[in-house]
PDB file of C-alpha atoms in Angstrom:
ATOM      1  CA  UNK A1213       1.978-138.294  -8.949  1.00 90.00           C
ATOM      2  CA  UNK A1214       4.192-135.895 -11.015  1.00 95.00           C
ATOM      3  CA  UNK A1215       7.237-134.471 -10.129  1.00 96.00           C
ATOM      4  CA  UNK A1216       8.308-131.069 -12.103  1.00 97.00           C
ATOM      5  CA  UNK A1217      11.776-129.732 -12.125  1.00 97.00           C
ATOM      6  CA  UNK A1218      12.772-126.524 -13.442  1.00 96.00           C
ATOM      7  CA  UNK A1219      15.938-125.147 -14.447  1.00 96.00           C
ATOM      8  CA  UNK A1220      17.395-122.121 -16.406  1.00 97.00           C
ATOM      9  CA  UNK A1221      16.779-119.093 -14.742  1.00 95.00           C
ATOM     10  CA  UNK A1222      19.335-116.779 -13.649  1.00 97.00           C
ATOM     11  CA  UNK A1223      20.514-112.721 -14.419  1.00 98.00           C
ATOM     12  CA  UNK A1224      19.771-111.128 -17.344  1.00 98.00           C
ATOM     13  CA  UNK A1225      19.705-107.449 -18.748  1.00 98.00           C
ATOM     14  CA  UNK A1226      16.532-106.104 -20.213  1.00 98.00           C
ATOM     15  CA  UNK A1227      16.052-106.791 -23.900  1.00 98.00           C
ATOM     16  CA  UNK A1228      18.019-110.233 -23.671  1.00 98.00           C
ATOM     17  CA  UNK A1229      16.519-113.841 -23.671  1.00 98.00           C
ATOM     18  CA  UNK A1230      16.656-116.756 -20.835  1.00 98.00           C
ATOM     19  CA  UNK A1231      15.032-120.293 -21.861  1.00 98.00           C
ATOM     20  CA  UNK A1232      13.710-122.107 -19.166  1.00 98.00           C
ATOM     21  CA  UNK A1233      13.238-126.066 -18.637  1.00 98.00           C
ATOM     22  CA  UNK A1234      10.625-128.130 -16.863  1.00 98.00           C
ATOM     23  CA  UNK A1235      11.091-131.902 -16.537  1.00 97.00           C
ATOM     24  CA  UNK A1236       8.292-133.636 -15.302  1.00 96.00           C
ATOM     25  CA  UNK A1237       8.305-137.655 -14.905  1.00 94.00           C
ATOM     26  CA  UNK A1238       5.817-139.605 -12.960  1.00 92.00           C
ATOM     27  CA  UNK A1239       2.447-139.822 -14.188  1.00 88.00           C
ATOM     28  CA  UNK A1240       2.883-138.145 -17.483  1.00 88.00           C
ATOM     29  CA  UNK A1241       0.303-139.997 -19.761  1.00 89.00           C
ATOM     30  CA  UNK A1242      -2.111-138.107 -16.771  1.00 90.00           C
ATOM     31  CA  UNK A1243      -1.234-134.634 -17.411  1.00 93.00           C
ATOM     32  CA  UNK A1244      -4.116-132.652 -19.708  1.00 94.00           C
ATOM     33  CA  UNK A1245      -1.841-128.937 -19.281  1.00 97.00           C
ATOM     34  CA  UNK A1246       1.612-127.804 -18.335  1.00 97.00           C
ATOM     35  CA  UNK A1247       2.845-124.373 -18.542  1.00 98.00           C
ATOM     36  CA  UNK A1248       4.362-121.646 -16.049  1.00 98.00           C
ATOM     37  CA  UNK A1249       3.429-119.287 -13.726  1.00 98.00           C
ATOM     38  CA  UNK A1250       5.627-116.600 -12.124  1.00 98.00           C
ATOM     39  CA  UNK A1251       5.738-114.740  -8.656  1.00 98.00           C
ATOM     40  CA  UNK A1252       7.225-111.642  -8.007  1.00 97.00           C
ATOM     41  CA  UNK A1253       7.980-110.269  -4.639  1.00 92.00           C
ATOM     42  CA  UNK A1254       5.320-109.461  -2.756  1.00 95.00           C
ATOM     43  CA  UNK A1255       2.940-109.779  -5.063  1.00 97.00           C
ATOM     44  CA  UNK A1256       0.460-113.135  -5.912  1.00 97.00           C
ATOM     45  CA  UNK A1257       1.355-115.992  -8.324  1.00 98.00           C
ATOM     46  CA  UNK A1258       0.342-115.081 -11.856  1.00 98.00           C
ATOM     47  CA  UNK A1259      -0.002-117.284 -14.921  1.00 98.00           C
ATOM     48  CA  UNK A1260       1.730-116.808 -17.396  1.00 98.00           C
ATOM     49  CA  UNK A1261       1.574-119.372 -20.425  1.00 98.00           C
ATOM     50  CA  UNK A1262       0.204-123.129 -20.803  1.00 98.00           C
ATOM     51  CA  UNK A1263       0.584-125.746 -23.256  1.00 97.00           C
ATOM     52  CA  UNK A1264      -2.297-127.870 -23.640  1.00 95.00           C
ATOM     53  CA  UNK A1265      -2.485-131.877 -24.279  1.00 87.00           C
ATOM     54  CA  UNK A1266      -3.812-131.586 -27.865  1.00 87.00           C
ATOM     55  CA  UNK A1267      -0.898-128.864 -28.643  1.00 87.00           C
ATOM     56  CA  UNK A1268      -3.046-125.472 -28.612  1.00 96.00           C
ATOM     57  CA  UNK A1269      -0.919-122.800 -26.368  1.00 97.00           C
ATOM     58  CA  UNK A1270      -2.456-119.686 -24.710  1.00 98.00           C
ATOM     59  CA  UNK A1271      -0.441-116.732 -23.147  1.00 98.00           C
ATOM     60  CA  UNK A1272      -0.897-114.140 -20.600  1.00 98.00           C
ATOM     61  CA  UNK A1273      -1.220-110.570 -22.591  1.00 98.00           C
ATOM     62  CA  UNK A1274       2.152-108.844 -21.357  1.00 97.00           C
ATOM     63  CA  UNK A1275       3.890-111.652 -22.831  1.00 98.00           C
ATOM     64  CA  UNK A1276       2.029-112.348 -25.934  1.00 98.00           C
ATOM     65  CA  UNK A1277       4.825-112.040 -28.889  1.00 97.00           C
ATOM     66  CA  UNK A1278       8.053-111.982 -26.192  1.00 98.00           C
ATOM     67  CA  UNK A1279       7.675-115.543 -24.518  1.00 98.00           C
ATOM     68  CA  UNK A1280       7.024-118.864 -26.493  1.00 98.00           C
ATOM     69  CA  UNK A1281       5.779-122.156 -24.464  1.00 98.00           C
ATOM     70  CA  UNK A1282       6.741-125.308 -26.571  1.00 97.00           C
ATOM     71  CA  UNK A1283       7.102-129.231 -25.939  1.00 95.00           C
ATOM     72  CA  UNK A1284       9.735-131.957 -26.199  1.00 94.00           C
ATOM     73  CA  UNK A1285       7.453-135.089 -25.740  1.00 91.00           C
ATOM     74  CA  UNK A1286      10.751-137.733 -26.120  1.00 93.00           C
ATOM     75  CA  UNK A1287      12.232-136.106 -23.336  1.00 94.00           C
ATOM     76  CA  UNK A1288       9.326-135.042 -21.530  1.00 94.00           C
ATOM     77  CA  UNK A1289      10.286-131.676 -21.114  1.00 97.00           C
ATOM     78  CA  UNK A1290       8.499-128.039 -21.279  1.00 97.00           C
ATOM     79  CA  UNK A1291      10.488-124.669 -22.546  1.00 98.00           C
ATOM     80  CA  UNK A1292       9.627-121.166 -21.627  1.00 98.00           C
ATOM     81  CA  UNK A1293      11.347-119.289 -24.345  1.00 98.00           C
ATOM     82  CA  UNK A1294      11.573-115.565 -23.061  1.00 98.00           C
ATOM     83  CA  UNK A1295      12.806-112.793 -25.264  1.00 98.00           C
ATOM     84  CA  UNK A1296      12.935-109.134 -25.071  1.00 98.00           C
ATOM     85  CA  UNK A1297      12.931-109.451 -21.139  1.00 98.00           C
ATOM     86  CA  UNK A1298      11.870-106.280 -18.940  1.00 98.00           C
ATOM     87  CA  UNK A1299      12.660-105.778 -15.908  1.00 97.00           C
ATOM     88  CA  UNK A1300       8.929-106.143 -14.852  1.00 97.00           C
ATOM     89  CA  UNK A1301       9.432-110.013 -15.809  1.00 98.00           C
ATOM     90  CA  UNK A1302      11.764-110.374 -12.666  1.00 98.00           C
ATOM     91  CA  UNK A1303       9.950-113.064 -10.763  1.00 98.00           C
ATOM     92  CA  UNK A1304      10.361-116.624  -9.503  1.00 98.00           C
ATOM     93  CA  UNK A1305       8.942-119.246 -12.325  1.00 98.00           C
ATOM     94  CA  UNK A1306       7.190-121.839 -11.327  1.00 98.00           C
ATOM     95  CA  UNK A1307       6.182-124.918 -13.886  1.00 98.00           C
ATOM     96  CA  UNK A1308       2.699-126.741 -13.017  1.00 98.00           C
ATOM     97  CA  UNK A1309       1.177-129.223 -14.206  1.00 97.00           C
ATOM     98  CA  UNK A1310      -2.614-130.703 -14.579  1.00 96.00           C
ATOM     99  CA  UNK A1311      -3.887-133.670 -14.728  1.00 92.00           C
ATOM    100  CA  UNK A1312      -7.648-134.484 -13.942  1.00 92.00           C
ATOM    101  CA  UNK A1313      -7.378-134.817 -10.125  1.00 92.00           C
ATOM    102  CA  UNK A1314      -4.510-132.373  -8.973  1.00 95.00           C
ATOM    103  CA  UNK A1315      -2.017-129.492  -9.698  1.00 96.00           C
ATOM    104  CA  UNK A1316       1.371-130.202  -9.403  1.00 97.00           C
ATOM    105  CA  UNK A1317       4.148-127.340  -9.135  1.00 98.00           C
ATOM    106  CA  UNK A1318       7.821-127.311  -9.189  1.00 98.00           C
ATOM    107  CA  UNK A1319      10.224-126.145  -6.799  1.00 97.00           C
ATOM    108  CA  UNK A1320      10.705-122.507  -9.077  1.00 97.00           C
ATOM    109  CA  UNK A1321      13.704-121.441 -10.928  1.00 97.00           C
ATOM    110  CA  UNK A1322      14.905-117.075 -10.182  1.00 98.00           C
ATOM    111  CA  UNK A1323      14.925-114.810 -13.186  1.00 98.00           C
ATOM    112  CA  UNK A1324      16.290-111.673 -12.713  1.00 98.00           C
ATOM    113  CA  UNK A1325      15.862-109.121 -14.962  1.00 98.00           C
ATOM    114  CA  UNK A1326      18.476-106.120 -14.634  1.00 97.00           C
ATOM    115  CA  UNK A1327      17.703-102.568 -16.337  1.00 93.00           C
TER     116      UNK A1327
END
């Protein structure tokens, strides 16, 4: 099992920055990808960024060059750096996590992005 738990979202106005935090414990030496997702309302889940075991980080194309995805292994913790926010990045954020059997999520952390 892994547990995920997310923290730093909140209100921002477009053009400023919000860096969010995933903690995962459990299982860690199982996970093989961790990165974020986001929901806005109404609409589906989307992906948004992952981080994968060996390092190499891949980003969804709206946020290529705004958002960085990046690792503290000591403290077992994943950042979602965001910068020049829109207001089109208003959405819940969800962490997840993969290991070879499941998909674990977290409970979501609100960022709000005001114009």
């Amino acid at each position: 099992q892994v547990q995920l738990v997310e923290s730093g979202g909140g209100l921002v106005q477009a053009g400023g920055s919000l860096r969010l935090s995933c903690a995962a414990s459990g299982s860690i030496f199982s996970i093989n990808a961790i990165g974020w997702y986001r929901q806005a309302p109404g609409k589906q889940r989307d992906w948004v960024a992952t981080i994968i075991k060996g390092g190499s980080v891949v980003y969804e194309d709206s946020v290529k060059g705004r958002f960085t995805i990046s690792r503290d292994n000591a403290n077992n913790t994943v950042y979602l750096q965001m910068n020049s926010l829109k207001p089109e990045d208003t959405a819940v954020y969800y962490c997840y996590a993969n290991n070879p059997y499941n998909r674990y999520w977290g409970q979501g952390t609100q960022v709000t992005v005001s114009s």
